[in-house]
Every structure is written in C-alpha cells, then in structure tokens.
Short mmCIF file of C-alpha atoms and ligand atoms in Angstrom, two decimals:
data_model
loop_
_atom_site.label_atom_id
_atom_site.label_comp_id
_atom_site.label_asym_id
_atom_site.label_seq_id
_atom_site.Cartn_x
_atom_site.Cartn_y
_atom_site.Cartn_z
CA MET A 445 11.31 5.02 -16.76
CA SER A 446 13.41 7.64 -15.67
CA ALA A 447 15.14 7.85 -11.80
CA LEU A 448 14.10 10.81 -10.06
CA GLY A 449 16.43 13.70 -10.62
CA GLU A 450 18.40 13.46 -13.42
CA SER A 451 16.11 16.30 -15.15
CA LEU A 452 13.86 18.42 -13.24
CA SER A 453 11.76 19.31 -15.83
CA GLU A 454 11.44 16.01 -16.72
CA VAL A 455 9.77 15.55 -13.63
CA ASP A 456 7.63 18.52 -13.98
CA TRP A 457 6.07 17.48 -16.85
CA PHE A 458 5.08 14.06 -15.08
CA PHE A 459 3.23 16.03 -13.18
CA ASP A 460 1.52 17.86 -15.12
CA GLY A 461 -1.93 18.41 -15.16
CA MET A 462 -2.11 16.19 -11.82
CA GLN A 463 -5.58 16.74 -10.43
CA ALA A 464 -5.23 13.42 -8.13
CA GLY A 465 -3.12 11.64 -6.15
CA LEU A 466 -3.67 8.01 -5.13
CA PHE A 467 -1.86 6.69 -2.53
CA ASP A 468 -0.80 2.79 -1.59
CA LEU A 469 -1.05 2.45 2.09
CA ASP A 470 1.26 -0.18 2.95
CA GLY A 471 5.04 0.81 2.15
CA VAL A 472 4.21 4.29 0.88
CA ILE A 473 2.38 6.01 4.24
CA VAL A 474 4.02 3.60 6.97
CA ASP A 475 5.88 0.59 7.47
CA THR A 476 3.24 -2.00 8.69
CA ALA A 477 4.59 -5.02 6.76
CA LYS A 478 6.98 -5.67 9.33
CA TYR A 479 3.69 -6.41 11.74
CA HIS A 480 2.17 -8.49 8.79
CA TYR A 481 5.13 -10.51 8.88
CA ARG A 482 5.13 -11.00 12.30
CA ALA A 483 1.71 -11.89 12.12
CA TRP A 484 1.89 -14.35 10.04
CA ARG A 485 5.01 -15.91 10.90
CA GLU A 486 3.54 -16.46 14.37
CA LEU A 487 0.45 -18.31 12.75
CA ALA A 488 2.85 -20.26 10.40
CA ASN A 489 5.18 -20.54 13.69
CA GLY A 490 1.91 -22.62 14.95
CA LEU A 491 1.40 -24.73 12.28
CA GLY A 492 4.96 -26.30 12.47
CA PHE A 493 6.87 -24.02 9.85
CA ASP A 494 8.47 -20.63 9.43
CA VAL A 495 8.36 -17.86 6.71
CA THR A 496 11.40 -16.29 6.22
CA GLU A 497 11.29 -12.47 5.07
CA ALA A 498 12.80 -13.04 1.56
CA GLN A 499 9.58 -15.05 1.36
CA ASN A 500 7.61 -12.04 3.27
CA GLU A 501 7.99 -10.06 0.22
CA ARG A 502 5.27 -11.87 -2.08
CA LEU A 503 2.96 -11.01 0.51
CA LYS A 504 3.29 -7.24 -0.57
CA GLY A 505 0.18 -5.86 -1.53
CA ILE A 506 -2.09 -9.11 -1.85
CA SER A 507 -4.95 -9.46 -0.01
CA ARG A 508 -5.20 -11.51 3.02
CA MET A 509 -6.78 -14.88 1.66
CA GLU A 510 -4.29 -14.76 -0.83
CA SER A 511 -1.96 -14.03 1.77
CA LEU A 512 -2.49 -17.22 3.58
CA GLU A 513 -3.27 -19.36 0.39
CA VAL A 514 0.90 -18.30 -0.26
CA ILE A 515 1.77 -18.96 3.85
CA LEU A 516 0.29 -22.43 3.78
CA GLY A 517 1.88 -23.14 0.49
CA ILE A 518 5.12 -22.41 1.99
CA GLY A 519 4.33 -24.78 4.53
CA GLY A 520 2.59 -27.36 2.16
CA VAL A 521 0.18 -27.75 4.62
CA ALA A 522 -3.38 -28.29 2.99
CA ILE A 523 -6.99 -27.47 4.49
CA GLY A 524 -10.45 -26.85 3.60
CA ALA A 525 -12.20 -23.45 3.57
CA ALA A 526 -13.36 -23.29 7.26
CA GLU A 527 -10.00 -23.94 8.46
CA LYS A 528 -8.86 -21.32 6.41
CA ASP A 529 -11.17 -18.34 7.29
CA ARG A 530 -10.16 -19.03 11.06
CA LEU A 531 -6.34 -18.86 10.63
CA ALA A 532 -7.12 -15.48 8.40
CA THR A 533 -9.86 -14.65 11.65
CA VAL A 534 -6.45 -15.12 14.25
CA LYS A 535 -3.73 -13.79 12.36
CA ASN A 536 -5.98 -10.83 11.87
CA ALA A 537 -6.61 -10.44 15.14
CA ARG A 538 -2.56 -10.51 15.71
CA TYR A 539 -2.21 -8.57 13.84
CA VAL A 540 -4.89 -5.40 14.52
CA GLU A 541 -3.56 -5.83 17.89
CA MET A 542 -0.50 -4.93 16.54
CA VAL A 543 -1.58 -2.04 14.65
CA GLN A 544 -3.69 -0.66 17.37
CA GLN A 545 -0.59 0.27 19.54
CA ILE A 546 0.64 2.40 15.52
CA ASP A 547 1.10 6.10 16.24
CA PRO A 548 2.36 9.52 13.86
CA SER A 549 5.79 8.56 14.95
CA GLU A 550 5.11 5.42 12.29
CA ILE A 551 4.76 7.76 9.61
CA LEU A 552 7.83 7.43 6.35
CA PRO A 553 9.56 10.34 5.99
CA GLY A 554 8.27 12.95 4.46
CA ALA A 555 4.63 11.40 4.26
CA LYS A 556 2.12 13.40 5.72
CA GLU A 557 4.22 16.96 4.41
CA TYR A 558 4.08 15.48 0.81
CA LEU A 559 0.11 15.00 1.03
CA LEU A 560 -0.01 18.22 3.02
CA ALA A 561 1.62 20.29 -0.10
CA LEU A 562 -0.44 18.41 -2.83
CA ARG A 563 -3.33 19.49 -0.86
CA ALA A 564 -2.23 23.21 -0.69
CA ARG A 565 -2.17 22.63 -4.74
CA GLY A 566 -5.48 22.20 -4.86
CA VAL A 567 -4.19 18.32 -5.73
CA LYS A 568 -7.37 15.71 -4.19
CA VAL A 569 -5.99 12.80 -2.60
CA GLY A 570 -7.04 8.84 -2.55
CA LEU A 571 -6.05 5.99 -0.75
CA GLY A 572 -5.78 3.20 -3.18
CA SER A 573 -4.97 -0.26 -0.23
CA ALA A 574 -5.60 -3.61 -0.43
CA SER A 575 -5.77 -3.93 3.66
CA LYS A 576 -9.56 -4.42 5.11
CA ASN A 577 -7.29 -2.43 8.39
CA ALA A 578 -6.53 1.23 6.18
CA ASP A 579 -9.28 3.40 8.02
CA ILE A 580 -8.30 2.36 11.30
CA ILE A 581 -4.29 2.58 10.63
CA LEU A 582 -4.85 6.24 9.01
CA ARG A 583 -6.78 6.99 12.07
CA ASN A 584 -3.46 6.51 14.81
CA LEU A 585 -1.68 8.15 12.48
CA GLY A 586 -3.65 11.44 12.70
CA ILE A 587 -3.28 11.34 8.80
CA ARG A 588 -7.62 10.26 8.26
CA PRO A 589 -8.57 14.05 7.34
CA LEU A 590 -5.64 14.70 4.92
CA PHE A 591 -7.76 11.92 2.36
CA ASP A 592 -10.64 12.86 0.16
CA ALA A 593 -11.15 9.19 0.08
CA VAL A 594 -10.54 6.34 1.25
CA ILE A 595 -11.17 3.05 -0.96
CA ASP A 596 -10.04 -0.02 0.96
CA GLY A 597 -9.98 -4.06 0.83
CA ASN A 598 -14.00 -3.71 2.35
CA GLN A 599 -14.95 -1.76 -1.19
CA VAL A 600 -12.89 -4.17 -3.52
CA SER A 601 -13.27 -6.96 -4.94
CA ARG A 602 -10.45 -7.41 -7.66
CA SER A 603 -7.07 -7.52 -5.79
CA LYS A 604 -4.18 -5.38 -7.53
CA PRO A 605 -3.27 -5.75 -10.92
CA ASP A 606 -6.71 -5.19 -11.50
CA PRO A 607 -7.11 -1.35 -11.54
CA GLU A 608 -10.67 -1.52 -9.31
CA VAL A 609 -9.45 0.17 -6.30
CA PHE A 610 -7.58 2.64 -8.15
CA LEU A 611 -10.26 3.86 -10.72
CA LEU A 612 -12.68 3.44 -7.34
CA GLY A 613 -10.28 5.93 -5.97
CA ALA A 614 -10.42 8.60 -9.26
CA ARG A 615 -14.04 8.16 -9.34
CA ALA A 616 -14.83 8.72 -5.82
CA LEU A 617 -12.33 11.93 -6.26
CA GLY A 618 -14.42 12.73 -9.51
CA VAL A 619 -11.08 12.99 -11.39
CA ALA A 620 -10.43 11.24 -14.78
CA PRO A 621 -7.92 8.67 -14.70
CA ALA A 622 -5.41 10.35 -16.92
CA ALA A 623 -5.58 13.21 -13.95
CA CYS A 624 -4.18 10.60 -11.22
CA VAL A 625 -1.25 9.82 -9.89
CA VAL A 626 -0.67 6.63 -8.01
CA TYR A 627 1.88 6.14 -5.69
CA GLU A 628 2.86 2.37 -4.55
CA ASP A 629 5.44 -0.08 -3.68
CA ALA A 630 4.75 -2.76 -5.01
CA ALA A 631 4.65 -4.20 -8.37
CA ALA A 632 1.27 -5.25 -8.36
CA GLY A 633 -0.42 -2.03 -7.60
CA VAL A 634 1.76 -0.58 -10.49
CA GLU A 635 0.68 -2.68 -12.60
CA ALA A 636 -3.43 -1.36 -11.62
CA ALA A 637 -2.22 2.26 -11.74
CA LYS A 638 -1.08 1.28 -15.71
CA ALA A 639 -3.78 -0.93 -16.14
CA GLY A 640 -6.70 2.29 -15.19
CA GLY A 641 -4.54 4.32 -17.12
CA MET A 642 -2.72 6.39 -14.33
CA ARG A 643 0.40 7.75 -13.99
CA ALA A 644 2.77 5.45 -11.55
CA VAL A 645 5.31 6.64 -9.02
CA GLY A 646 6.89 3.58 -7.85
CA ILE A 647 8.61 3.81 -4.27
CA GLY A 648 11.53 1.62 -3.77
CA ARG A 649 14.04 0.51 -6.16
CA ALA A 650 13.37 0.63 -10.06
CA GLU A 651 14.70 -2.85 -10.53
CA ASN A 652 11.79 -3.78 -9.15
CA LEU A 653 9.20 -1.66 -10.12
CA PRO A 654 10.48 -2.09 -13.61
CA ASN A 655 6.60 -0.79 -15.22
CA ALA A 656 6.46 2.45 -12.97
CA ASP A 657 7.39 5.74 -14.56
CA ILE A 658 9.41 7.09 -12.32
CA VAL A 659 10.74 5.40 -9.27
CA VAL A 660 11.45 7.54 -5.91
CA PRO A 661 12.93 5.78 -3.04
CA GLY A 662 10.53 7.31 -0.39
CA LEU A 663 7.70 10.24 -0.45
CA TYR A 664 10.39 12.45 1.03
CA ALA A 665 12.21 12.52 -2.43
CA LEU A 666 9.13 14.11 -4.22
CA LEU A 667 9.64 17.46 -1.53
CA ALA A 668 12.09 18.95 -3.19
CA ARG A 669 10.53 19.51 -6.02
C1 G6P B 1045 -2.14 -4.30 1.94
C2 G6P B 1045 -0.65 -5.34 2.23
C3 G6P B 1045 -0.69 -6.87 2.46
C4 G6P B 1045 -1.41 -7.09 3.07
C5 G6P B 1045 -3.27 -6.66 2.54
C6 G6P B 1045 -4.43 -6.90 3.10
O1 G6P B 1045 -2.17 -4.67 0.87
O2 G6P B 1045 0.75 -5.00 1.89
O3 G6P B 1045 0.38 -7.19 2.68
O4 G6P B 1045 -2.19 -8.72 2.31
O5 G6P B 1045 -3.38 -5.61 2.71
O6 G6P B 1045 -4.31 -6.40 4.70
P1 G6P B 1045 -5.25 -6.66 5.57
O7 G6P B 1045 -5.09 -5.92 7.07
O8 G6P B 1045 -7.29 -6.61 5.20
O9 G6P B 1045 -4.79 -8.07 6.32
MG1 MG B 1046 2.45 -1.66 -0.30
#
C-alpha cells in the first residue's frame, strides 16, 4: 500500500490496463451513513438504549440484517426472527423517508467528475453496493445514467468481504476482474475486491484500510491526475 501523491508514475502504473471502475456507494459517492445512523439510533432509542457514532462505524458496508444484529447486540436485546424482520422494516421505512429527500448537492466532492472522467476515457462504470436502496439514491443524485451496471443488495446473497458483488459487477460489464479497479471506504469492501482478484482504491484513511493498494481521502484526489 502506498499513499497517493508519493509518485505519480507509480499511480499511473496502478491504473494501467483498467477497463472498469466498480464503486461502492455509501462513503464513496454519497454520505448516506449519517442517515443510516439516524434511523438506527431512532430504532435503538425506541428500544431503550443509545448507539454511539463509534458503534455506528461497525455498520458500514454490512447488510441491513447484519446491521440489526449488531444494533441488538449493543442493546443486549434478544428477540425472535419475526420481530427482527419487523424492526428491520421499521428502520428501512425511516431510512427511505430520509434518502427520498437526497439531491445532487449531496454527491461527495469530485465523485461525479471522476465518473465522467472515466467514461470519457472509455472505462466502464459499475456500482457494487450492499444497499437495497442504491437505485433510488443514484436516481435522486441524478447520476444513475453514469453507471453501465448497478449491482446492489437485491442481487447479492453474500455480503462483503465476499467478492460476489464485485464479481457480478465485472461480469455485467464484461470485464475481467484483473482489469477492474474497486473504490471502497470500508475494510470489508477492500477485502472483497482483493478476494475477487481486483485492484482496490481505499477511500479514507490508510490506517483504516491496510489492504488497499492505494488510499486517497476522496475521489476528488484522483481528479488531479
Ligand atoms: C451499505 C451501507 C450499510 C448498510 C447497507 C444496507 O453497505 O454501508 O451501512 O447497512 O448498505 O443498506 P440498505 O439500504 O439495504 O438497508
Ligand atoms: Mg461504503
């Protein structure tokens, strides 16, 4: 792993032969984590306990039901499967209410420009997200047409760090995994990319993403290249 900016030629080498970019959604294209947090927190408060921002970090990149298990674990709440389904539905309804208000101003800095830059170079663009709400979020951000393929929680049965979501993305784009570059803010997503035989750009801080091939603070940092 190396920090971007050390050597431009090293970075150019990294992107050499790239035919597709596969993007995580939350934390890479848009900060929906704050809405997930708000909705989970309201649910937890209703059950009589609170969730801290640090605890919320553990929910990034994992599926809705896995997140619910973490939340219930924090509160020490033991319930049956039917009640879990009900709570997940309640949380999701609240979350959807919030993301229905999202507009293009919430696209993270440089994300749209970077997608456009890849497309202009003939690089295919795909989404690889655990979220079952990815489509509505992309549409509200006005960037759905920039994606040649969208793979989300509705098509995937195994969560990151399993590579399924990215392998399905590569297949949908008709690009070999070795020619794909994944953009991920979660450690589990970086693992998924590497397990799928892809290069991984970590979005965030290098110490949180030790297995990423390179780490940048945001997609805007790649635009200068
Ligand atoms: C993304 C987020 C997770 C979230 C998951 C499922 O991976 O990072 O925090 O739990 O999507 O989202 P959903 O919209 O299907 O509940
Ligand atoms: Mg993410």
